[in-house]
Short mmCIF file of C-alpha atoms in Angstrom, two decimals:
data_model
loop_
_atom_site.label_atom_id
_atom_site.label_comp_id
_atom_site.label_asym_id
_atom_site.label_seq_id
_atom_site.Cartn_x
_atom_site.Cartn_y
_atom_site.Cartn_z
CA UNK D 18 -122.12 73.53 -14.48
CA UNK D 19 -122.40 71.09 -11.93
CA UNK D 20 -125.01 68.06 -10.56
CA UNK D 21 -124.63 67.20 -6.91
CA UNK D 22 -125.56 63.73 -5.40
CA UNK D 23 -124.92 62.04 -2.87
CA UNK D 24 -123.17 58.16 -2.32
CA UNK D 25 -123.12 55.51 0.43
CA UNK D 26 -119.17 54.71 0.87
CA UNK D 27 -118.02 53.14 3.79
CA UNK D 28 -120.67 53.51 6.31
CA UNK D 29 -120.71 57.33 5.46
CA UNK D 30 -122.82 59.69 2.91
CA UNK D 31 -120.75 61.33 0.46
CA UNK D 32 -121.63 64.18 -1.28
CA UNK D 33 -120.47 64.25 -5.36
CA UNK D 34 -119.59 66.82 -7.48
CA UNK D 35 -120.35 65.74 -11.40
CA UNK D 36 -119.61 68.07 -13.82
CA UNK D 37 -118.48 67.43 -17.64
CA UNK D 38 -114.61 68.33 -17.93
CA UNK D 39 -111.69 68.37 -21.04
CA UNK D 40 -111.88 64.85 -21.12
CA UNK D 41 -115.55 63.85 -20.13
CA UNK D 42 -117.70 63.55 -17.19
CA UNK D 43 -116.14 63.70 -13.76
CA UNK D 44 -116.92 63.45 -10.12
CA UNK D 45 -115.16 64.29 -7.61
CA UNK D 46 -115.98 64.16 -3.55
CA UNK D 47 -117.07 67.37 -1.84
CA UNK D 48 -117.32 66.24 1.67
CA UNK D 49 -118.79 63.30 3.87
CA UNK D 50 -121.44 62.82 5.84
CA UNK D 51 -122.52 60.82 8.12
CA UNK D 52 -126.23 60.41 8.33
CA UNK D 53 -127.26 60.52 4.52
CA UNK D 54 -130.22 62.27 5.86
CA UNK D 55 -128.28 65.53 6.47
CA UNK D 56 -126.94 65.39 2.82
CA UNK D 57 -130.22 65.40 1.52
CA UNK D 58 -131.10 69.17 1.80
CA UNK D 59 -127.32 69.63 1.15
CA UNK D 60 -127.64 68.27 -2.66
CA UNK D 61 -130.99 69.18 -3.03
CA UNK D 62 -130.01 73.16 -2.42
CA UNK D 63 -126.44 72.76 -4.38
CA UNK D 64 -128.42 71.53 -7.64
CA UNK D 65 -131.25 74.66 -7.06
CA UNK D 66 -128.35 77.13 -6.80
CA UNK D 67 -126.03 75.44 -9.68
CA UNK D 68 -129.15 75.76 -11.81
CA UNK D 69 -129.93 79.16 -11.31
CA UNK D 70 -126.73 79.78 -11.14
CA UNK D 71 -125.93 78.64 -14.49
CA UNK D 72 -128.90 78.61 -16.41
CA UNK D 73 -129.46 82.72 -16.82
CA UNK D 74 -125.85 82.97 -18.53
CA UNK D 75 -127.04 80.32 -20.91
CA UNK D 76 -130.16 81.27 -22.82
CA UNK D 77 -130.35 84.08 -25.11
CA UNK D 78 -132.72 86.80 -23.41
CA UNK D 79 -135.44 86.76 -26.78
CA UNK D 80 -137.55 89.73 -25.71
CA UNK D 81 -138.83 92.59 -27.81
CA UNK D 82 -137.46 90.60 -30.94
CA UNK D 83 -134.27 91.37 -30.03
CA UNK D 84 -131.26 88.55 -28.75
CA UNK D 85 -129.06 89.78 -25.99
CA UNK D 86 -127.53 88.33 -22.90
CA UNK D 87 -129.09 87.77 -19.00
CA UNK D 88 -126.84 90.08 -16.49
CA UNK D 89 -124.45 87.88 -14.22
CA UNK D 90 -125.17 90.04 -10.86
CA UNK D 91 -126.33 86.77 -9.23
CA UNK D 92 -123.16 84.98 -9.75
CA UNK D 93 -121.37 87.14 -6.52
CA UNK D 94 -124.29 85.91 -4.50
CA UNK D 95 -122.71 82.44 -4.41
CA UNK D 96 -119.97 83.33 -2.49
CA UNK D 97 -120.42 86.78 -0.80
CA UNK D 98 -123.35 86.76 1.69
CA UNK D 99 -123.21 90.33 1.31
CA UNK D 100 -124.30 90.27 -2.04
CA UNK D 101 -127.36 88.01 -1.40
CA UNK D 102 -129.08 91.28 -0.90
CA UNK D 103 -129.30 92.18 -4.65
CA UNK D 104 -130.84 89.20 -5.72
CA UNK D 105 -134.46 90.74 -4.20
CA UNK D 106 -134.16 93.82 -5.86
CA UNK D 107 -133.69 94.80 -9.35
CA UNK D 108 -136.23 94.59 -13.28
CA UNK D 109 -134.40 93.54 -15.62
CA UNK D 110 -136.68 91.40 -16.53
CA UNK D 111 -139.70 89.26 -14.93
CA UNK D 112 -138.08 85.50 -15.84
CA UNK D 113 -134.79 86.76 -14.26
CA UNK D 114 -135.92 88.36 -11.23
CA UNK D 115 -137.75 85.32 -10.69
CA UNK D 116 -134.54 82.79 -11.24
CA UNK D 117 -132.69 85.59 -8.30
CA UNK D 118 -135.68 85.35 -5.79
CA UNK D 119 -135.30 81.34 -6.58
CA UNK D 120 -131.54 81.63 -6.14
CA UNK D 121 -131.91 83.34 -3.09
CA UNK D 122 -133.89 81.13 -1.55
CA UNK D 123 -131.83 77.68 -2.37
CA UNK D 124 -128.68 79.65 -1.15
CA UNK D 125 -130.89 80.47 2.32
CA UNK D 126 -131.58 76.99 2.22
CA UNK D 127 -128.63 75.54 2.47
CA UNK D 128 -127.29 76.96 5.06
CA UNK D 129 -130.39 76.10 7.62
CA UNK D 130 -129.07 72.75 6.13
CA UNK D 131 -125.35 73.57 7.32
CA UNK D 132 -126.37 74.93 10.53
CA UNK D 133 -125.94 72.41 13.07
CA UNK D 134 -123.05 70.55 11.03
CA UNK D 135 -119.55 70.31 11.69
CA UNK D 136 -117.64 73.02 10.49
CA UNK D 137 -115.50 71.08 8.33
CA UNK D 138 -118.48 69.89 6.08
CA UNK D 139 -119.43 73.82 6.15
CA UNK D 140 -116.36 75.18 5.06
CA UNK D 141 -116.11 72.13 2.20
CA UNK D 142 -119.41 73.19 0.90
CA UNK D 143 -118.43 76.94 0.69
CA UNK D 144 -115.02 75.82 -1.04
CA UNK D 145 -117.55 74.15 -3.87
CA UNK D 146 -119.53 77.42 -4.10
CA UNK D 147 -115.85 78.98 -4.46
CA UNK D 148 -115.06 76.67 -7.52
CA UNK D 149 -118.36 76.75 -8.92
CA UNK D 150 -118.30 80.29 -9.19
CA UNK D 151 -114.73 81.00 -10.31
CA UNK D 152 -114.90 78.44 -13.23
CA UNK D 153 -118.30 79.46 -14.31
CA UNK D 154 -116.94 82.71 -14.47
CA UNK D 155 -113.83 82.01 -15.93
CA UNK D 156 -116.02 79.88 -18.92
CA UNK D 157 -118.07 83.03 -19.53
CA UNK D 158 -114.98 84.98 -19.53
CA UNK D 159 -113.68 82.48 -22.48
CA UNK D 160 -117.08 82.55 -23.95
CA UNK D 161 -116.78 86.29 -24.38
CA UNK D 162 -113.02 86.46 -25.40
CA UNK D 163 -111.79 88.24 -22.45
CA UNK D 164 -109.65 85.77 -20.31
CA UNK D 165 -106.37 86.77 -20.57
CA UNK D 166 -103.65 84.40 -21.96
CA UNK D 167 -102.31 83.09 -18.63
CA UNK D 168 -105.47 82.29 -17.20
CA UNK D 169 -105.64 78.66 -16.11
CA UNK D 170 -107.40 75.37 -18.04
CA UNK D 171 -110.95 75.59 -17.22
CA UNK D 172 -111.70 72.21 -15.16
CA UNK D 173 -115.22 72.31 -15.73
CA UNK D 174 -116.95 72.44 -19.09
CA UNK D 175 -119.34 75.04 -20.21
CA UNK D 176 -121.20 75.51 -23.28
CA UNK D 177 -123.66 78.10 -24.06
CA UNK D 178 -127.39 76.55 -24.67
CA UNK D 179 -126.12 73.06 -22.99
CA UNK D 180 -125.82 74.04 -19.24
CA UNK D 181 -125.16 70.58 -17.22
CA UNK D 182 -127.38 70.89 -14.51
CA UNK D 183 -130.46 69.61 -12.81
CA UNK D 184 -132.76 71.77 -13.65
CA UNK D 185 -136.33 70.84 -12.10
CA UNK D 186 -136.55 72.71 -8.97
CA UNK D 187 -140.47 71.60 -8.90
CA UNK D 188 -141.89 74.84 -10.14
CA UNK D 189 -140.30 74.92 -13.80
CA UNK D 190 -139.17 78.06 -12.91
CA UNK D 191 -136.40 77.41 -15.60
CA UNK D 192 -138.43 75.89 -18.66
CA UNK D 193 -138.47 77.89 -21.97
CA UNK D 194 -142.30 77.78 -21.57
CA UNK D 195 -141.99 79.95 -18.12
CA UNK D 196 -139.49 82.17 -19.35
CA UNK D 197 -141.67 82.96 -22.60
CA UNK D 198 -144.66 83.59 -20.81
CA UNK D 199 -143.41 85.89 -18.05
CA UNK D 200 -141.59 87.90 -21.35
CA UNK D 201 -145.33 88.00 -23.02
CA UNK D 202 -146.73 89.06 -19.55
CA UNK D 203 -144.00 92.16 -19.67
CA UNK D 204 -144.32 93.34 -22.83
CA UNK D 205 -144.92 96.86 -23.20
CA UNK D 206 -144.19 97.44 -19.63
CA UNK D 207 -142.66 100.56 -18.57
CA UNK D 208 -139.72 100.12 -16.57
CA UNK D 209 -141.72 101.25 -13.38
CA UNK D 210 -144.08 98.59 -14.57
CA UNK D 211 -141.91 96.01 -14.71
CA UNK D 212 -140.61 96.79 -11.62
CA UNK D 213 -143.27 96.74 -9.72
CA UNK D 214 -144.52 93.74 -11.54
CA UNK D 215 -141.19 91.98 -10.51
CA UNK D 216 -141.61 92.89 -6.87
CA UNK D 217 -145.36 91.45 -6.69
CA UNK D 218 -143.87 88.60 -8.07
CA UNK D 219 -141.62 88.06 -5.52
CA UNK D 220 -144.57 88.56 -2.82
CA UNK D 221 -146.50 85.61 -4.26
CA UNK D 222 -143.22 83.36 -4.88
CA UNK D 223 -142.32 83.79 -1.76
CA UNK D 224 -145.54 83.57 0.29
CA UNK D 225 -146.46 80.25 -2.12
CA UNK D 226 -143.08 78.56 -0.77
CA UNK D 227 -143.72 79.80 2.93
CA UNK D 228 -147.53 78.83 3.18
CA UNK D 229 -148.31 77.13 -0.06
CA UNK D 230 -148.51 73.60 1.17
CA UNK D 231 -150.01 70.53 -0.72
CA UNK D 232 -152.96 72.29 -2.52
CA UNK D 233 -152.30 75.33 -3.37
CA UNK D 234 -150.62 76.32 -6.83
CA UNK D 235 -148.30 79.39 -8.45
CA UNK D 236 -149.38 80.86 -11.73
CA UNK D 237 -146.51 82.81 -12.18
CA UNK D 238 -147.42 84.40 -15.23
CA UNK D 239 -150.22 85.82 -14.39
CA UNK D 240 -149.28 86.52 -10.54
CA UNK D 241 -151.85 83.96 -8.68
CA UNK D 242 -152.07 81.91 -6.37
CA UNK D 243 -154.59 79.43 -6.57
CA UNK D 244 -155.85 77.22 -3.30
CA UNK D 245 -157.89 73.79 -3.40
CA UNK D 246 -157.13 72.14 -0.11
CA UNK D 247 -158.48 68.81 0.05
CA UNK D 248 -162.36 67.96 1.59
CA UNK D 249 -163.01 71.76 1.02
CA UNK D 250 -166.49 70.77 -0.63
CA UNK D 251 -165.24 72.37 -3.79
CA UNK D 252 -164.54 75.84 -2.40
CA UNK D 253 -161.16 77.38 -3.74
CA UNK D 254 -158.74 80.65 -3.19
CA UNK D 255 -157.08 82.43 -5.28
CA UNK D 256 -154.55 85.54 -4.80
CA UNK D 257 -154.05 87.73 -7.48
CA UNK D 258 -151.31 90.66 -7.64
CA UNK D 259 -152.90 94.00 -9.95
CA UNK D 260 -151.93 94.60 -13.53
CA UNK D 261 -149.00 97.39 -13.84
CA UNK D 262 -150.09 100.41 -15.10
CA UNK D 263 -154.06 99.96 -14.14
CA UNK D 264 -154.45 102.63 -11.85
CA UNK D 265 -157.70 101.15 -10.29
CA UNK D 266 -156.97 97.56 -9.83
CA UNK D 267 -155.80 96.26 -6.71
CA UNK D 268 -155.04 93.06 -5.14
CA UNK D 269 -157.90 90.96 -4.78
CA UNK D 270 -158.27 87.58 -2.90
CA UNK D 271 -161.09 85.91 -4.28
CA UNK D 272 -163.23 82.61 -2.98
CA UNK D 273 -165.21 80.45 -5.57
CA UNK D 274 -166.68 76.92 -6.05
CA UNK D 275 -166.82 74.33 -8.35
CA UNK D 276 -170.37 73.84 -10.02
CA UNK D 277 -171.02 70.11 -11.65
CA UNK D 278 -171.68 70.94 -15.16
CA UNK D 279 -174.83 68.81 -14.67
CA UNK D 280 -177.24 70.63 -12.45
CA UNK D 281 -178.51 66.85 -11.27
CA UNK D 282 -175.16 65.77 -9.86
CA UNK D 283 -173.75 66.27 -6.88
CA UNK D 284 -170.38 67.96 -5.99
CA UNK D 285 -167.66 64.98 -6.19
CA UNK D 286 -169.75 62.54 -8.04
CA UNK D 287 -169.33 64.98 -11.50
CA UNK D 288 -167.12 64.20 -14.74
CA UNK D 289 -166.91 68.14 -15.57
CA UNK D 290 -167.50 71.69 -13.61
CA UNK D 291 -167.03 74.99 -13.78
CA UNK D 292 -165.28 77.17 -11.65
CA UNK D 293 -167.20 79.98 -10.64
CA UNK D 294 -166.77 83.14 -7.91
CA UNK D 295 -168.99 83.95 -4.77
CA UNK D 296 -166.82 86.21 -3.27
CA UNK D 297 -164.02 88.97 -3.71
CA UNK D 298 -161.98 90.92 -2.15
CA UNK D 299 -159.98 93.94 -2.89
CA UNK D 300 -157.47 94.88 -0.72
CA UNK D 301 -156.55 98.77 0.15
CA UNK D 302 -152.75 97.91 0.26
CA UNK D 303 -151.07 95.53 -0.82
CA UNK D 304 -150.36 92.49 1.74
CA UNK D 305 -147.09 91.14 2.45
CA UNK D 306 -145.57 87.73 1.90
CA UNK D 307 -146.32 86.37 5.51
CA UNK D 308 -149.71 87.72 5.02
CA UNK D 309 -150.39 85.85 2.14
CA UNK D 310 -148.58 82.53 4.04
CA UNK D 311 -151.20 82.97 6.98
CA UNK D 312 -154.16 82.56 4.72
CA UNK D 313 -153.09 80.08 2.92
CA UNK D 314 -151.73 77.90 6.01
CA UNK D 315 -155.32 78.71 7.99
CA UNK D 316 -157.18 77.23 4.79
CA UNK D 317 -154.61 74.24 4.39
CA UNK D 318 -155.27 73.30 8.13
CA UNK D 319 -159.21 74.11 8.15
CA UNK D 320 -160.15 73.55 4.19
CA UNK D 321 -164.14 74.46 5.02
CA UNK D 322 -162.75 77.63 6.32
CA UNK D 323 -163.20 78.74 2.77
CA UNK D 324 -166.98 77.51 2.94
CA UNK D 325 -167.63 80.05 5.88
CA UNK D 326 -165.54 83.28 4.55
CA UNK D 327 -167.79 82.38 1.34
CA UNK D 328 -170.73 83.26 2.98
CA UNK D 329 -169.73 86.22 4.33
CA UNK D 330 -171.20 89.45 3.37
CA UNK D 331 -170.20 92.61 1.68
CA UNK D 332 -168.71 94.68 3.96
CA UNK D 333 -167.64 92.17 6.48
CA UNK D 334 -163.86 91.08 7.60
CA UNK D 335 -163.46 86.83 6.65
CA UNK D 336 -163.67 85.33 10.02
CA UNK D 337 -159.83 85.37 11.30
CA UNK D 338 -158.64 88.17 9.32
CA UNK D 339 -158.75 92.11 8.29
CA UNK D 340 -159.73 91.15 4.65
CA UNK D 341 -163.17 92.63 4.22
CA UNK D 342 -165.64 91.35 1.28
CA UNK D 343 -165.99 94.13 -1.32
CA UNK D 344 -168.11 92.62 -3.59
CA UNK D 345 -170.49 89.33 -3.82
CA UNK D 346 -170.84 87.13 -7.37
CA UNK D 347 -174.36 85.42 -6.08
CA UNK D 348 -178.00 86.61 -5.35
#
C-alpha cells in the first residue's frame, strides 16, 4: 500500500508516506524528526511491515494446483498489540507463516525504534499503522464486493497482483521464487507436518536474525542455516531442522570444510572445491532459537572455533557447549 522515506526539510527529518491514490501518487508527512538518524529504523520497519502487510492479500495462494486466497489474520497485528501473538502460531501454509514471523518482527522493531522518542512522533506513527490498516482493509473489502454503499472513497489505491510497496526486506522472503519453493517443500504434508515444519521454521528465522551475523546464511526452503565466518580456514556450519514425518531424523548441526578440487593447491589459493563433512551432530531435542544464536555468535567472534569442534571425537560435547559429536565423516 504504502513506501515510507524519509526527507531533510528545514533542519528536521521528515518521515513520508507515498502511496498511489484516485488521482496518482501522493505523499503526505507522517511526523518529524529531528536527528534523521532516528528515522532511519523508523522507515526501514514501516516499509518491512507495509510489505508483509500487503503483499499476502495480493498473490494468489497456487498450491496443490488449486488458486485461492492468503488469510488476512495478520492485518489486526498492525494495530492491536494483542494480536501480535497470532502471528507465531498458526500452518496455513510455510510461505505465510514465514511473511507473519517476518511481520512480527518489523512490528517489534519499530517500536525499540520508538522507544526513547517523544510521544508525539509515537502516537503519529501508530495513527499511520491506523490508516494503513483501515484502507487496506477497506480495498480488500471493495476487492471482494462487500463494502457497503456508504463506505467512504478509498484514499489509497490497491490493486490485486500490483501491491505498491518496497518489498526487499534482504532475505527475499517475498519473491515468487521463495514462496514456490517453500509450497514444493510442503507438499504432501499432513497438517501436523506442516505445522511442525512451520514452527522449525520459525526457530531458524529467528535464531538467523538474532545470531546470524555477516557470514552466516538462511536456506529457508530447506530449513538451514549455513555458517562461513571469515579466516575460518575453510571450516563451515550448518543447522538443519528434520524432515516432517521422518520419525528418525533429528536436528543435526553439522561442521565441514572446503577441499581444493586440486589435491596440489592449497586452501585459498584454489579456483574450485568441494564442500565436504567431518563432523555431525544429532541433537536429542530440538534446540531453541537463542540456542541456535549462541553458536552461531561464538563462531562469528572465534571463526577457528569451528577448526577445533571439527576435531572433536565421537562421543564428545564441542568445546563450549552440550552438543555432543554423534558421528565422524573422516578416518
Amino acid at each position: 500500500m504504502t513506501i515510507y522515506s524519509q526527507h531533510a526539510n528545514r533542519g528536521k527529518a521528515q518521515i513520508l508516506a507515498t502511496y498511489q491514490g484516485p488521482d496518482g501518487v501522493v505523499s503526505k508527512t507522517v511526523t518529524s524528526l529531528g536527528d534523521s538518524r532516528l528515522a532511519v529504523p523508523i522507515v526501514d520497519a514501516l516499509n518491512r511491515i507495509s510489505a508483509f502487510a500487503t503483499v499476502p492479500v495480493s498473490v494468489h495462494d497456487r498450491r496443490e494446483r488449486r488458486v485461492d486466497y492468503y488469510p488476512h489474520k495478520h492485518l489486526a497485528a498492525l494495530t492491536d498489540a494483542a494480536a501480535r501473538a497470532a502471528l507465531l502460531t498458526g500452518a496455513h501454509s510455510l510461505w505465510y507463516e514465514y511473511v507473519c514471523l517476518r511481520l512480527h518482527q518489523a512490528l517489534a522493531d519499530l517500536e525499540s525504534a520508538l522507544v526513547d522518542l517523544p510521544d508525539t512522533v509515537s502516537r503519529a506513527i501508530r495513527a499511520e499503522l491506523e490508516v494503513e490498516e483501515h484502507e487496506l482493509r477497506a480495498a480488500l473489502a471493495d476487492f471482494s464486493g462487500t463494502c457497503s454503499e456508504d463506505e467512504p472513497d478509498i484514499e489509497r489505491h490497491w490493486e490485486f497482483g500490483h501491491p505498491f510497496v518496497k518489498y526487499d526486506d534482504g532475505m527475499d522472503t517475498l519473491s515468487g521464487e521463495t514462496r514456490e519453493q517453500l509450497d514444493r517443500r510442503e507438499a504432501g504434508f499432513t497438517p501436523e507436518e506442516r505445522e511442525k515444519a512451520a514452527a522449525d521454521l520459525r526457530v531458524l528465522v529467528t535464531a538467523h536474525s538474532r545470531g546470524g551475523g555477516t557470514w552466516a546464511s538462511l536456506d529457508d526452503a530447506s530449513c538451514e542455516i549455513f555458517a562461513e565466518p571469515y579466516d575460518s580456514d575453510g571450516f563451515y556450519m550448518t543447522v538443519q531442522a528434520p524432515e516432517p514425518g521422518d520419525d528418525d531424523a533429528s536436528w543435526e548441526i553439522g561442521i565441514g570444510r572446503w577441499e581444493p578440487d586440486d589435491p596440489d593447491e592449497e586452501y585459498g589459493d584454489h579456483t574450485s572445491a568441494t564442500g565436504s563433512p567431518v563432523i555431525g551432530c544429532a541433537l536429542p531435542a530440538a534446540p531453541g532459537a537463542d540456542e541456535i544464536a549462541h553458536w552461531l555468535k561464538s563462531v562469528d567472534e572465534k571463526p577457528l572455533l569451528l577448526a577445533e569442534w571439527a576435531e572433536t571425537p565421537v562421543g564428545m560435547a564441542l568445546v563450549g557447549t552440550t552438543v555432543v559429536v554423534t558421528k565422524r565423516y573422516d578416518s
